[in-house]
mmCIF file of C-alpha atoms in Angstrom:
data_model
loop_
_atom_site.group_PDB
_atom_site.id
_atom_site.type_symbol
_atom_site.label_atom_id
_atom_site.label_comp_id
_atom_site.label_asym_id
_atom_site.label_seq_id
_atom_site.Cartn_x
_atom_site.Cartn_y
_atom_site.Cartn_z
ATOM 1 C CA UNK A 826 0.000 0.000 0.000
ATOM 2 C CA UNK A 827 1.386 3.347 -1.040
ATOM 3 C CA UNK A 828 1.905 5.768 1.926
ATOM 4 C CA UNK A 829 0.356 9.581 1.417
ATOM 5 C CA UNK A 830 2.141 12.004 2.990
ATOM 6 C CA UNK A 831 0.050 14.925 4.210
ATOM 7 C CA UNK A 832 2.326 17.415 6.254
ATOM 8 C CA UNK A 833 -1.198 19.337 7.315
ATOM 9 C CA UNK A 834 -1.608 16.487 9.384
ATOM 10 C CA UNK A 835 1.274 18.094 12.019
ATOM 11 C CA UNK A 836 -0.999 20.825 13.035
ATOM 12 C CA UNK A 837 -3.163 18.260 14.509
ATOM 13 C CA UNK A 838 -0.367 17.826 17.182
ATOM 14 C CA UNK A 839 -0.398 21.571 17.899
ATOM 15 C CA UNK A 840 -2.779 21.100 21.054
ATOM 16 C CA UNK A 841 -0.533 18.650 22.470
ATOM 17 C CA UNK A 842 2.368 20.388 21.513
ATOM 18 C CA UNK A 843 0.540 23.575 23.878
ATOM 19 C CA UNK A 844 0.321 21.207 26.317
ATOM 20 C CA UNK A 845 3.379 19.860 26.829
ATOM 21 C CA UNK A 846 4.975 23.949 26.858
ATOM 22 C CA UNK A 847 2.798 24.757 29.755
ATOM 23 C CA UNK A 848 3.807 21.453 31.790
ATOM 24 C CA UNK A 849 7.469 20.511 30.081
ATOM 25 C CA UNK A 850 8.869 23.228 28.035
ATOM 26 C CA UNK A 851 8.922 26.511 29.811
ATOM 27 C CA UNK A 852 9.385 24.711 33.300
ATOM 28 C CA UNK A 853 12.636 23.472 31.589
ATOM 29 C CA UNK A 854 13.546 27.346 30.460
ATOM 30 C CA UNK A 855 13.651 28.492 33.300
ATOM 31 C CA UNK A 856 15.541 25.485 35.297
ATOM 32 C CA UNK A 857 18.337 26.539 32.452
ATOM 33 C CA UNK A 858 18.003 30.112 33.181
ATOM 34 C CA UNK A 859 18.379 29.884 36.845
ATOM 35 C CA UNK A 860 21.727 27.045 36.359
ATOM 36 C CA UNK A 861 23.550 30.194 35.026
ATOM 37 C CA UNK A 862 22.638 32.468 38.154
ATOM 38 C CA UNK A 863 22.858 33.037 41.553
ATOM 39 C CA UNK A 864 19.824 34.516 43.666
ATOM 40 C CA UNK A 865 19.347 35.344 47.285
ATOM 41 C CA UNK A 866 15.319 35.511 46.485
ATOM 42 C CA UNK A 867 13.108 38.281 45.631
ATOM 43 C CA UNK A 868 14.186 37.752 41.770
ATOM 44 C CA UNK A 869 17.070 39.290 42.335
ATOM 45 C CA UNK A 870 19.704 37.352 39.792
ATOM 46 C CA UNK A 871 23.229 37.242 39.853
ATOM 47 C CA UNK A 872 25.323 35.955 36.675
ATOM 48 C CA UNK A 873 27.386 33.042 37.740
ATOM 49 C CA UNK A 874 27.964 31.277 34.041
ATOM 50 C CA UNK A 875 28.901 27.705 33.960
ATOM 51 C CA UNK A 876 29.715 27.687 37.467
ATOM 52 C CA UNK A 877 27.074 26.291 39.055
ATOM 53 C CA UNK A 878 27.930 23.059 36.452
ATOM 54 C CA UNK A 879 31.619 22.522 37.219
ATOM 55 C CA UNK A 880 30.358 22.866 41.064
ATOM 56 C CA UNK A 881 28.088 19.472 40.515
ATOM 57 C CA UNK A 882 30.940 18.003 38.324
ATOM 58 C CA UNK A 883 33.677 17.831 40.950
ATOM 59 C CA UNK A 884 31.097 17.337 43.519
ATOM 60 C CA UNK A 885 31.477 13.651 45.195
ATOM 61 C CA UNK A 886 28.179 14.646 46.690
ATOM 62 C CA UNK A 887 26.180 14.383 43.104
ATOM 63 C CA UNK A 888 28.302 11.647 41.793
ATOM 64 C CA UNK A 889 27.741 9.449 45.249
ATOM 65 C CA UNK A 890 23.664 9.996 44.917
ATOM 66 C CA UNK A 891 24.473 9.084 41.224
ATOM 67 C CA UNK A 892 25.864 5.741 41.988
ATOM 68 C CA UNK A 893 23.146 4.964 44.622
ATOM 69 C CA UNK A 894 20.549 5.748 41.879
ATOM 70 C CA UNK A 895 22.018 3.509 39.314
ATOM 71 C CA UNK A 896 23.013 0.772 41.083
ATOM 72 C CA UNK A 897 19.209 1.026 42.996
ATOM 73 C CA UNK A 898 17.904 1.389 39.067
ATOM 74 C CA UNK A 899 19.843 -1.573 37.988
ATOM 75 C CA UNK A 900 18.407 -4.119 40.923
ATOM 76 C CA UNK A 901 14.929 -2.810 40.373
ATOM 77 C CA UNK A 902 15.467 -3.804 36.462
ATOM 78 C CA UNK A 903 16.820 -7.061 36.956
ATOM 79 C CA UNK A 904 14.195 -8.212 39.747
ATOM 80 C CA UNK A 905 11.130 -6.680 38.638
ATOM 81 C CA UNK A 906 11.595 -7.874 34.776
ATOM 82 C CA UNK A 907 11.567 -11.583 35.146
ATOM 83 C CA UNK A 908 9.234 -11.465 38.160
ATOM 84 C CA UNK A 909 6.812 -9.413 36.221
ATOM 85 C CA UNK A 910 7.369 -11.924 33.258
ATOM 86 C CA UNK A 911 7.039 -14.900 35.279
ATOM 87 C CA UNK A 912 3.675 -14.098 37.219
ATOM 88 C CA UNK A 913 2.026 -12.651 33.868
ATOM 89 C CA UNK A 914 3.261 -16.256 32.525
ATOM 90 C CA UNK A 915 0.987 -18.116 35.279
ATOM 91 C CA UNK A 916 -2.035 -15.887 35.444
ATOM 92 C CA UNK A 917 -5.247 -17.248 34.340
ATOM 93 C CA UNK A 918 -6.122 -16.423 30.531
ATOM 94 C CA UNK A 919 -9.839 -17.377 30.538
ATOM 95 C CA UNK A 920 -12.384 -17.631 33.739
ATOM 96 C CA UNK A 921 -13.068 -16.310 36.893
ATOM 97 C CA UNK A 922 -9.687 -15.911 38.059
ATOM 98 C CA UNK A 923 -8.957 -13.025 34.853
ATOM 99 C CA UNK A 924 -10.731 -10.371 36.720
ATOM 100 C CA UNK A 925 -9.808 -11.343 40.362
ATOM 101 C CA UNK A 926 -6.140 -11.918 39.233
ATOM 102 C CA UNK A 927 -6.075 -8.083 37.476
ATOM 103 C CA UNK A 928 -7.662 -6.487 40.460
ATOM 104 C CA UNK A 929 -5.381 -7.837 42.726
ATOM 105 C CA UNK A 930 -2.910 -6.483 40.558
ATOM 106 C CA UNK A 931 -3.915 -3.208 39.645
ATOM 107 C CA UNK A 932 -4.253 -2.270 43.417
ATOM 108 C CA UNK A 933 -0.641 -1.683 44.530
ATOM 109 C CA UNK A 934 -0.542 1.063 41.546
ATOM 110 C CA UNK A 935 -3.727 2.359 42.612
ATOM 111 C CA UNK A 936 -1.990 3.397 45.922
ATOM 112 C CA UNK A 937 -0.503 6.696 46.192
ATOM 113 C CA UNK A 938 2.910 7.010 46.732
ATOM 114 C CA UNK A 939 3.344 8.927 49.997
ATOM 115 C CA UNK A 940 1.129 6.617 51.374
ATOM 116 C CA UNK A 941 2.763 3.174 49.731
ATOM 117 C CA UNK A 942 6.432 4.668 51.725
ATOM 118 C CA UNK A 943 4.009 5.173 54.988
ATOM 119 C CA UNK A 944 2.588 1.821 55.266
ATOM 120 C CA UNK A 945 6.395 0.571 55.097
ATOM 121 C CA UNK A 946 7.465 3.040 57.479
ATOM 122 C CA UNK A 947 5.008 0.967 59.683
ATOM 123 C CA UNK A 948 5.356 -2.065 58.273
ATOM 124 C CA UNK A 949 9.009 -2.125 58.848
ATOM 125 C CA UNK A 950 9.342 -0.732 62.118
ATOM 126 C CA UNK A 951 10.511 -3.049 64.800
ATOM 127 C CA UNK A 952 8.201 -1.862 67.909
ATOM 128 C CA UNK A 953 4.778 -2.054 66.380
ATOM 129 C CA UNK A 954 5.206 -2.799 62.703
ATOM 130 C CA UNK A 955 4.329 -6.479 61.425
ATOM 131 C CA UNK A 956 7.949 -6.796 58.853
ATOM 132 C CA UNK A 957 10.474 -5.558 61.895
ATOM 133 C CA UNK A 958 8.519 -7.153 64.462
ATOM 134 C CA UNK A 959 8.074 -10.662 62.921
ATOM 135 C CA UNK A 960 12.030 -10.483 61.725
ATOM 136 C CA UNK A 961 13.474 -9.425 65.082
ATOM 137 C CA UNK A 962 11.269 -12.335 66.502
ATOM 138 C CA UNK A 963 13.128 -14.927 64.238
ATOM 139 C CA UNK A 964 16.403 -13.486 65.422
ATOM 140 C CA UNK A 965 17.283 -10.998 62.488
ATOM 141 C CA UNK A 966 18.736 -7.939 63.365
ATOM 142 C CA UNK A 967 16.769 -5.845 61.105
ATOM 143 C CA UNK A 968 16.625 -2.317 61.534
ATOM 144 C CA UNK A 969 15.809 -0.007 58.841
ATOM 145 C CA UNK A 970 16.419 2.774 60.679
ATOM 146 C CA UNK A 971 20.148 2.461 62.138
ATOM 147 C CA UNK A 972 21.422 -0.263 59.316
ATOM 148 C CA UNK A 973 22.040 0.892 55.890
ATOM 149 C CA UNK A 974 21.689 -2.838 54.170
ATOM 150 C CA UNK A 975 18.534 -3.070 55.904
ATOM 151 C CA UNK A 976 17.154 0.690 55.000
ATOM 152 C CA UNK A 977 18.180 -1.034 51.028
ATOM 153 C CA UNK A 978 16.777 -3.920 51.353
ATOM 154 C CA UNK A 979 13.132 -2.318 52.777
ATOM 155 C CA UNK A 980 13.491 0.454 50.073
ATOM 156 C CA UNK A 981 14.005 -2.403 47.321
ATOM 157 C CA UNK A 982 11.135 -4.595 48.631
ATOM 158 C CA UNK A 983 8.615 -1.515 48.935
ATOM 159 C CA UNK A 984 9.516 -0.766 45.179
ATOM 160 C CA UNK A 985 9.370 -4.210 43.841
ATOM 161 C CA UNK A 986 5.883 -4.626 45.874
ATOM 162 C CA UNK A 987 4.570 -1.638 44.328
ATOM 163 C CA UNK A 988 5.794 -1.887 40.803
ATOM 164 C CA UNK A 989 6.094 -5.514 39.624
ATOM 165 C CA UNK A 990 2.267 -5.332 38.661
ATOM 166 C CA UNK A 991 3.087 -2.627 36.415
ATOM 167 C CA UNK A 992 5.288 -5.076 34.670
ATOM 168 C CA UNK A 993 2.799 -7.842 35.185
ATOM 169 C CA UNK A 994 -0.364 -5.831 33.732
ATOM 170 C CA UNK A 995 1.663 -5.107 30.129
ATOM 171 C CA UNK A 996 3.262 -8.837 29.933
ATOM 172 C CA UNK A 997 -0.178 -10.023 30.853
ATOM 173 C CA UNK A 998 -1.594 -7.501 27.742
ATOM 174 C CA UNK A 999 1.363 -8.780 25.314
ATOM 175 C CA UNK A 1000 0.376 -12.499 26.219
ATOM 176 C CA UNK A 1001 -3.247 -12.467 26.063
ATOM 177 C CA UNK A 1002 -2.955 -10.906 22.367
ATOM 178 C CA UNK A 1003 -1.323 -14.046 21.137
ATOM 179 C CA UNK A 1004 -3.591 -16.096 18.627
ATOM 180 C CA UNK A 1005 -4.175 -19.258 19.712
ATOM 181 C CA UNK A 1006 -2.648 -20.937 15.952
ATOM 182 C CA UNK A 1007 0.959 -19.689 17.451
ATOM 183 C CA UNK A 1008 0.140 -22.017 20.236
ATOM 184 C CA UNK A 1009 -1.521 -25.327 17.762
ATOM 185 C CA UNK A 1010 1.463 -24.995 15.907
ATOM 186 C CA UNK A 1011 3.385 -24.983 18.478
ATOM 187 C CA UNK A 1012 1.870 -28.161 20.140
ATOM 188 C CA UNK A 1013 1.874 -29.935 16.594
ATOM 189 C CA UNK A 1014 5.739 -29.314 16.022
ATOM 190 C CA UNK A 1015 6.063 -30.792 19.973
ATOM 191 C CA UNK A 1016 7.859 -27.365 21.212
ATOM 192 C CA UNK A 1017 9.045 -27.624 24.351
ATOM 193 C CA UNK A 1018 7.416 -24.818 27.311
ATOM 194 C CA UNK A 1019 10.786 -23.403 26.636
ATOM 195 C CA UNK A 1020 10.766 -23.119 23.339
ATOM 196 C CA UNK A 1021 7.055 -21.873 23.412
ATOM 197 C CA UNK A 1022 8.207 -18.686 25.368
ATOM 198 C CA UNK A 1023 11.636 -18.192 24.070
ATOM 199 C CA UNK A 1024 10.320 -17.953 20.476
ATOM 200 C CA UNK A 1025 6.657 -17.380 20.698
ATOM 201 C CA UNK A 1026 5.745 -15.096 23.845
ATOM 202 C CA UNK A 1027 8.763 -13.001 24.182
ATOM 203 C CA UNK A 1028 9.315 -11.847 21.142
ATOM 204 C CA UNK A 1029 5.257 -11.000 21.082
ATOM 205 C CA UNK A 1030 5.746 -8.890 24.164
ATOM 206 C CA UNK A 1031 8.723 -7.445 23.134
ATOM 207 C CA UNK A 1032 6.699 -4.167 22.685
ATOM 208 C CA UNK A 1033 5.206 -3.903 25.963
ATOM 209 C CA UNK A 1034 8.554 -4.894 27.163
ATOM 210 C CA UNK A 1035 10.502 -2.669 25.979
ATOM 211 C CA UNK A 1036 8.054 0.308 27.884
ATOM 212 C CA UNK A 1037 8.093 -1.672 30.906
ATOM 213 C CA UNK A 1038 11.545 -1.534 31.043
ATOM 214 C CA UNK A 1039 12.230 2.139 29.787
ATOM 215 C CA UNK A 1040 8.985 3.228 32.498
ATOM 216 C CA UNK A 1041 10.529 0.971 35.585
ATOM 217 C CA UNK A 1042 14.335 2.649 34.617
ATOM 218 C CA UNK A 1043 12.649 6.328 34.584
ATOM 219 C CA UNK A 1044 10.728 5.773 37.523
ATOM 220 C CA UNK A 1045 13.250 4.058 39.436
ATOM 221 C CA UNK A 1046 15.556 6.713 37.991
ATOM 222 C CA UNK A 1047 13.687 9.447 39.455
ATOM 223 C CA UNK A 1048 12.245 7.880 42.579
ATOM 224 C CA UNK A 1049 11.774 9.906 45.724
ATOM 225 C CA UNK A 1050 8.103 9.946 47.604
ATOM 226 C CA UNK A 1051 8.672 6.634 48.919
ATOM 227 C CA UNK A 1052 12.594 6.221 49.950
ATOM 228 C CA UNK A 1053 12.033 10.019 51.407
ATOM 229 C CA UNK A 1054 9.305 8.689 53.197
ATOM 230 C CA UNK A 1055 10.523 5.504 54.310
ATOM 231 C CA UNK A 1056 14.412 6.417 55.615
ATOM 232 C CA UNK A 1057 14.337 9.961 54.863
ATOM 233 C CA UNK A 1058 17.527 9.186 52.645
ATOM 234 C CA UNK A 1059 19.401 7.960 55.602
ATOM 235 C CA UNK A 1060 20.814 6.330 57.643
ATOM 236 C CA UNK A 1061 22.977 8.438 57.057
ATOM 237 C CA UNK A 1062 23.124 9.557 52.990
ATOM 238 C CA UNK A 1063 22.871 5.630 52.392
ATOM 239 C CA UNK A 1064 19.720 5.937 50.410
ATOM 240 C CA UNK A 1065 19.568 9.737 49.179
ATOM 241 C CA UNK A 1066 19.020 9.452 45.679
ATOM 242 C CA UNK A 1067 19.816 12.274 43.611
ATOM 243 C CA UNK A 1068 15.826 13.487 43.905
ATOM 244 C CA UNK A 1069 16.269 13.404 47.514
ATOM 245 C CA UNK A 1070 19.994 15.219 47.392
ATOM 246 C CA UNK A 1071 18.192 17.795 44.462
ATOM 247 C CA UNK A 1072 15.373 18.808 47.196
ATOM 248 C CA UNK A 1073 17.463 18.883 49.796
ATOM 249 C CA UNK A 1074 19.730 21.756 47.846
ATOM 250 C CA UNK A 1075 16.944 23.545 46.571
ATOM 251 C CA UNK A 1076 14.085 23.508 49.578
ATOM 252 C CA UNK A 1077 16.673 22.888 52.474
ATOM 253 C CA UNK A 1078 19.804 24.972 51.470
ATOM 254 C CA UNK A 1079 17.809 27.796 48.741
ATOM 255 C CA UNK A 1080 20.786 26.885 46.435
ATOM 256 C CA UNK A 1081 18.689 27.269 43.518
ATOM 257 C CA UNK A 1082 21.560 27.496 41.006
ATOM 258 C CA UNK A 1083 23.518 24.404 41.979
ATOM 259 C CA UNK A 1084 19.754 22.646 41.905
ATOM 260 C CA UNK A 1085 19.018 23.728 38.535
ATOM 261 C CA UNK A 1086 22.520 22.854 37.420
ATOM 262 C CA UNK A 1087 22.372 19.728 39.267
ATOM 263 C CA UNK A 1088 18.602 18.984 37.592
ATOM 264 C CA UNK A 1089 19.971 20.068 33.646
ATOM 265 C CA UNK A 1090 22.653 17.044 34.524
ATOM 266 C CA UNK A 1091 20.124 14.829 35.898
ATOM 267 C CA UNK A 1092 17.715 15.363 32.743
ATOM 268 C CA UNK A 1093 20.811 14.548 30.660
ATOM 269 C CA UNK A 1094 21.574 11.610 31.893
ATOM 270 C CA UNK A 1095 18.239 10.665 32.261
ATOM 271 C CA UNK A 1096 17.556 11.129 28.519
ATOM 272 C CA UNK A 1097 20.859 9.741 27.190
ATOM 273 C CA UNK A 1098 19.847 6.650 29.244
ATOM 274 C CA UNK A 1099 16.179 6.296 27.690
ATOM 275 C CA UNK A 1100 17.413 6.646 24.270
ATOM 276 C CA UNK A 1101 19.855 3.654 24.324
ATOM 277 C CA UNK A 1102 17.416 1.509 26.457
ATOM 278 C CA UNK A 1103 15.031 2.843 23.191
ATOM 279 C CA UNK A 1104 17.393 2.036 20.531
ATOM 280 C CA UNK A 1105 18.757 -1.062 21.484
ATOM 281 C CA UNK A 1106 14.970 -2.708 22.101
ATOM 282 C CA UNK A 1107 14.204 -0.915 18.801
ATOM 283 C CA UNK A 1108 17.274 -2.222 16.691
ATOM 284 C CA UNK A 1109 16.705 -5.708 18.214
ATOM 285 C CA UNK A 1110 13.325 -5.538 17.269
ATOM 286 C CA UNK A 1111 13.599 -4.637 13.687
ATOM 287 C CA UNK A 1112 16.551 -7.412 13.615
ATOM 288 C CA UNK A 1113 13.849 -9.810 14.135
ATOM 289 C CA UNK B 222 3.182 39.991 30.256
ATOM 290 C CA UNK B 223 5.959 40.122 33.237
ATOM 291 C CA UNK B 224 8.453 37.546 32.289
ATOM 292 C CA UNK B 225 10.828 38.282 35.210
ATOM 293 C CA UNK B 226 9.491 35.425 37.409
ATOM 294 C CA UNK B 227 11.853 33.359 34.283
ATOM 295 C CA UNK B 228 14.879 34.901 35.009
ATOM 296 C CA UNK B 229 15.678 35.442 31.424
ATOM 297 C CA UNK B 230 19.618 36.330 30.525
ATOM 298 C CA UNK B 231 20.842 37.082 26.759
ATOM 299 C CA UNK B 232 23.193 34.382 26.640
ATOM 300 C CA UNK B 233 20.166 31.881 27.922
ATOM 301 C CA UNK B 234 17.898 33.204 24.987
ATOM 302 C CA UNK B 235 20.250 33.315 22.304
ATOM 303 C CA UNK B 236 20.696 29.150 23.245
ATOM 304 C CA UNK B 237 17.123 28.968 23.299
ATOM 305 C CA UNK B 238 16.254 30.923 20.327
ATOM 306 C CA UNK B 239 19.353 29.156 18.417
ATOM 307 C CA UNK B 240 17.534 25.785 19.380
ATOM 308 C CA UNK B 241 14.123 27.299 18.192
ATOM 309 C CA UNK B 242 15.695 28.318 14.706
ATOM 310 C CA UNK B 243 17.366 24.734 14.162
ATOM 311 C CA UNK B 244 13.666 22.962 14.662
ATOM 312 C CA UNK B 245 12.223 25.651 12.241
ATOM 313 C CA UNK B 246 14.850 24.890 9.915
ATOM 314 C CA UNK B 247 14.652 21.024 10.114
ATOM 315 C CA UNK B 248 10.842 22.054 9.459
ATOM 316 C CA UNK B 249 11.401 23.812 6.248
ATOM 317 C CA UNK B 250 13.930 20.628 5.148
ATOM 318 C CA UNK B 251 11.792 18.363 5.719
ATOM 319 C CA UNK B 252 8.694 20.670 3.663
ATOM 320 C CA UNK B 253 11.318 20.807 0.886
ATOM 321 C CA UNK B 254 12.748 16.974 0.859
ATOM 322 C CA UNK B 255 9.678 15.266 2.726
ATOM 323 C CA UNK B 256 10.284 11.671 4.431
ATOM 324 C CA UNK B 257 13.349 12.348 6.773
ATOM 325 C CA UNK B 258 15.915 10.753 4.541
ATOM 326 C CA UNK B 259 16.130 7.472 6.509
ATOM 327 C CA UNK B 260 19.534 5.365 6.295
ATOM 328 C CA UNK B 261 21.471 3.239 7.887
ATOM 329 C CA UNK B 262 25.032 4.657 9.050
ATOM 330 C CA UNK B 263 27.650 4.281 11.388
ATOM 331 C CA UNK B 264 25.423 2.829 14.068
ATOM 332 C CA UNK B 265 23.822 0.635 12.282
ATOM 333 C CA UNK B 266 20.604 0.940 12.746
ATOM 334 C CA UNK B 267 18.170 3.073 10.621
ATOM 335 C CA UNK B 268 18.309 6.609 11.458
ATOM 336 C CA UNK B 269 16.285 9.535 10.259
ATOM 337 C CA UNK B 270 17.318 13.540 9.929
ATOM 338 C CA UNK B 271 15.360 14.333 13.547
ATOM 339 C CA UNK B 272 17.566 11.321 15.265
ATOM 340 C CA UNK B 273 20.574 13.021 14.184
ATOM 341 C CA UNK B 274 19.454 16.429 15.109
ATOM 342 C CA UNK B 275 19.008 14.977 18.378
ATOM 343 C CA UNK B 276 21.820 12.878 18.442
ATOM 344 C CA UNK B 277 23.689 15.752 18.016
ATOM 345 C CA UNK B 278 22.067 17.944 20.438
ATOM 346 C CA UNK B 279 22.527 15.584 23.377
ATOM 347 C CA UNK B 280 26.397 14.634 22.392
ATOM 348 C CA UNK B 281 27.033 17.974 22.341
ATOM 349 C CA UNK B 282 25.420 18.989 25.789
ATOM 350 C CA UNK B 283 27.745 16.240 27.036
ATOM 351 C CA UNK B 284 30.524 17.648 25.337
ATOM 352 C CA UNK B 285 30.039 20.837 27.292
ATOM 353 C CA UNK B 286 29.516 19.042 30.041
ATOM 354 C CA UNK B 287 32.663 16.493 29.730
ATOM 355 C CA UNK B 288 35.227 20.131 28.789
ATOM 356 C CA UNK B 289 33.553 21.774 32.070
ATOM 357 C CA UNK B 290 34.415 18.405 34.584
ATOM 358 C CA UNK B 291 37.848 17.120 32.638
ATOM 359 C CA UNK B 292 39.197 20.690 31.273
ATOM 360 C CA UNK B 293 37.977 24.192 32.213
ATOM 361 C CA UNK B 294 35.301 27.070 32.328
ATOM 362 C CA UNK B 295 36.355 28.304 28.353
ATOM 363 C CA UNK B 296 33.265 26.449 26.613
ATOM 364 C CA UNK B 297 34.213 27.983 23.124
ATOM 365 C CA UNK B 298 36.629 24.659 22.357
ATOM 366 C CA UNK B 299 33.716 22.758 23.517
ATOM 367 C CA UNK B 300 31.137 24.252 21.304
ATOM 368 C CA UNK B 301 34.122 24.164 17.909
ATOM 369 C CA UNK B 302 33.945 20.394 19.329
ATOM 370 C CA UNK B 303 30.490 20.193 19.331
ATOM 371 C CA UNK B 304 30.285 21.470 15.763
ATOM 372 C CA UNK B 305 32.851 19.459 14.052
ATOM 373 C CA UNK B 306 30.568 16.737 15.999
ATOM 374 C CA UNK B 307 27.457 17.487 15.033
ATOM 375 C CA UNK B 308 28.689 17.677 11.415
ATOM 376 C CA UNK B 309 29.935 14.227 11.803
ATOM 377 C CA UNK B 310 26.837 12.916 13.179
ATOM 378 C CA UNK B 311 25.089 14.428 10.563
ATOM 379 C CA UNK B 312 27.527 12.808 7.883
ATOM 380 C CA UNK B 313 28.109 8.954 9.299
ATOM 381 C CA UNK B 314 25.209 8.232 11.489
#
């Protein structure tokens, strides 16, 4: 089928395009206008130039939070991908179990996220809370409070509780859109369960795949409602991420410069990151 | 309409409106030679002329970035960089 090519049609993005200047674009103008000042309030600027830049650049401050946030991006990725995978694998496909299996599902997401890091603040408390209270009876130490593995390991859980359904509701919408003729000829050629997902299922959810990963990295990425909740980015800096560290130098010091700088690098990163997650699931894609 | 609350400085707004003039200009290239000119380059994978605007774009903030953390504060090698890199990109990719 030929393709017509109707550039007309681009003005049909121009609402969106409004949109996304109100919300995205002029927020984004000013974070760059502010990098290259200093101000003391009462929009009163000073020029600073690229100082505020090389500040965050030698600063083991940013580059600590950075590590934290990549290596906390990187376990979220590798736990919450197969897991997500795996329980979309064994969910129901037809009967009464469908709906109760997609509630149950949809409700961590449902939650909102100030109140997902409160219920593990409680949870994981070791006085009253039913996590710390049921591990310090079997003889754990836990304590997320004083112990930085432990604040980790809390902060991990909470985030693979909350988000592996996200994972689980897109696999489940990948699998359920195989035809079942995939599946007969499958049976007929006597493929193995292996062979049924490795060359049937996962390559038809490599789409939703390739946004579950690229939404968990951004999210994970840019987490900070529940850790701030939860451990308050201690003990200690052990789990300030760089949200955490960017709030804490904007609202708690005012150093609106360094933030702004320290945000422009964070929005780099953050894109540089989402375009080769995008690219390689693309290219492999289009390989196939 | 007060604009003050955005902190605007002239070397901000030339970047801005420089940015501004390179998307109008991809606009009219792609009005005169429609379809993005897909290929497959140096990366290969397929590419169009928006990937390697943007390509270029984000290497080049990271050149900036990369001169300010290994070098110095004198950006003007960075942005010759940038050029000769964006030219590249524009060539190969």
């Amino acid at each position: 089928m030929e393709r017509t090519w109707n550039n007309k049609a681009w003005f049909m993005v121009l609402p969106v395009l409004l949109l996304v200047a109100f919300s995205a674009i002029i927020p984004l103008m000013t974070v760059v206008n502010y990098s290259v000042q200093d101000t003391f309030g009462n929009n009163v600027f000073f020029w600073a130039g690229a100082e505020w830049f090389e500040e965050i650049l030698h600063s083991d401050r940013f580059w600590e939070a950075m590590g934290r946030n990549l290596v906390f991006s990187a376990i979220i990725l590798t736990i919450e991908i197969p897991l997500g995978i795996f329980i979309a694998l064994n969910m129901p496909k037809k009967g009464w179990g469908v709906p109760v299996c997609l509630v149950l599902m949809a409700l961590p997401l449902l939650i909102p996220w100030n109140v997902v890091g409160t219920i593990w603040q409680v949870f994981g408390r070791v006085d009253i809370g039913l996590l710390g209270y049921t591990l310090r009876a079997l003889g754990f130490n836990y304590n997320y409070v004083n112990d930085p593995f432990d604040a980790w390991i809390t902060v991990i859980v909470m985030d693979v509780w909350h988000w592996t359904s996200l994972v689980v509701l897109l696999c489940y919408a990948g699998l359920v859109s195989i035809p079942d003729a995939y599946y007969q000829a499958a049976k007929i050629d006597g493929a193995s369960r292996w062979a049924i997902f490795r060359y049937i299922q996962l390559p038809k959810m490599n789409r939703v795949l390739l946004i579950a990963v690229l939404l968990r990295f951004m999210d994970s990425f840019m987490i900070y409602t529940e850790p701030f909740v939860v451990t308050g980015g201690g003990p200690g800096n052990t789990t300030t991420f760089l949200s955490i560290d960017l709030v804490k130098l904007a609202i708690g010091e005012f150093n609106l410069g360094e933030a702004a700088a320290m945000s422009i690098v964070y929005f780099l990163i953050i894109m540089l990151l989402s375009w080769v997650f995008y690219t390689v699931m693309t290219a492999y894609d289009a390989e196939r | 309409m007060n604009l003050t609350w955005m902190a605007w400085t002239l070397p901000t707004a030339v970047f801005f409106i420089t940015i501004l003039m390179l998307l109008c200009g991809m606009a009219i290239w792609e009005y005169v030679s429609p379809g993005g000119n897909p290929r497959v380059g140096v990366l290969q994978f397929e590419t169009t002329r928006g990937d390697r605007l943007f390509l270029s774009l984000l290497g080049s903030a990271f050149i900036h970035l990369a001169w300010l953390g290994l070098v110095g504060p004198n950006l003007w090698w960075a942005l010759a960089l940038s050029v000769v890199y964006a030219i590249g990109v524009f060539r190969y990719v």
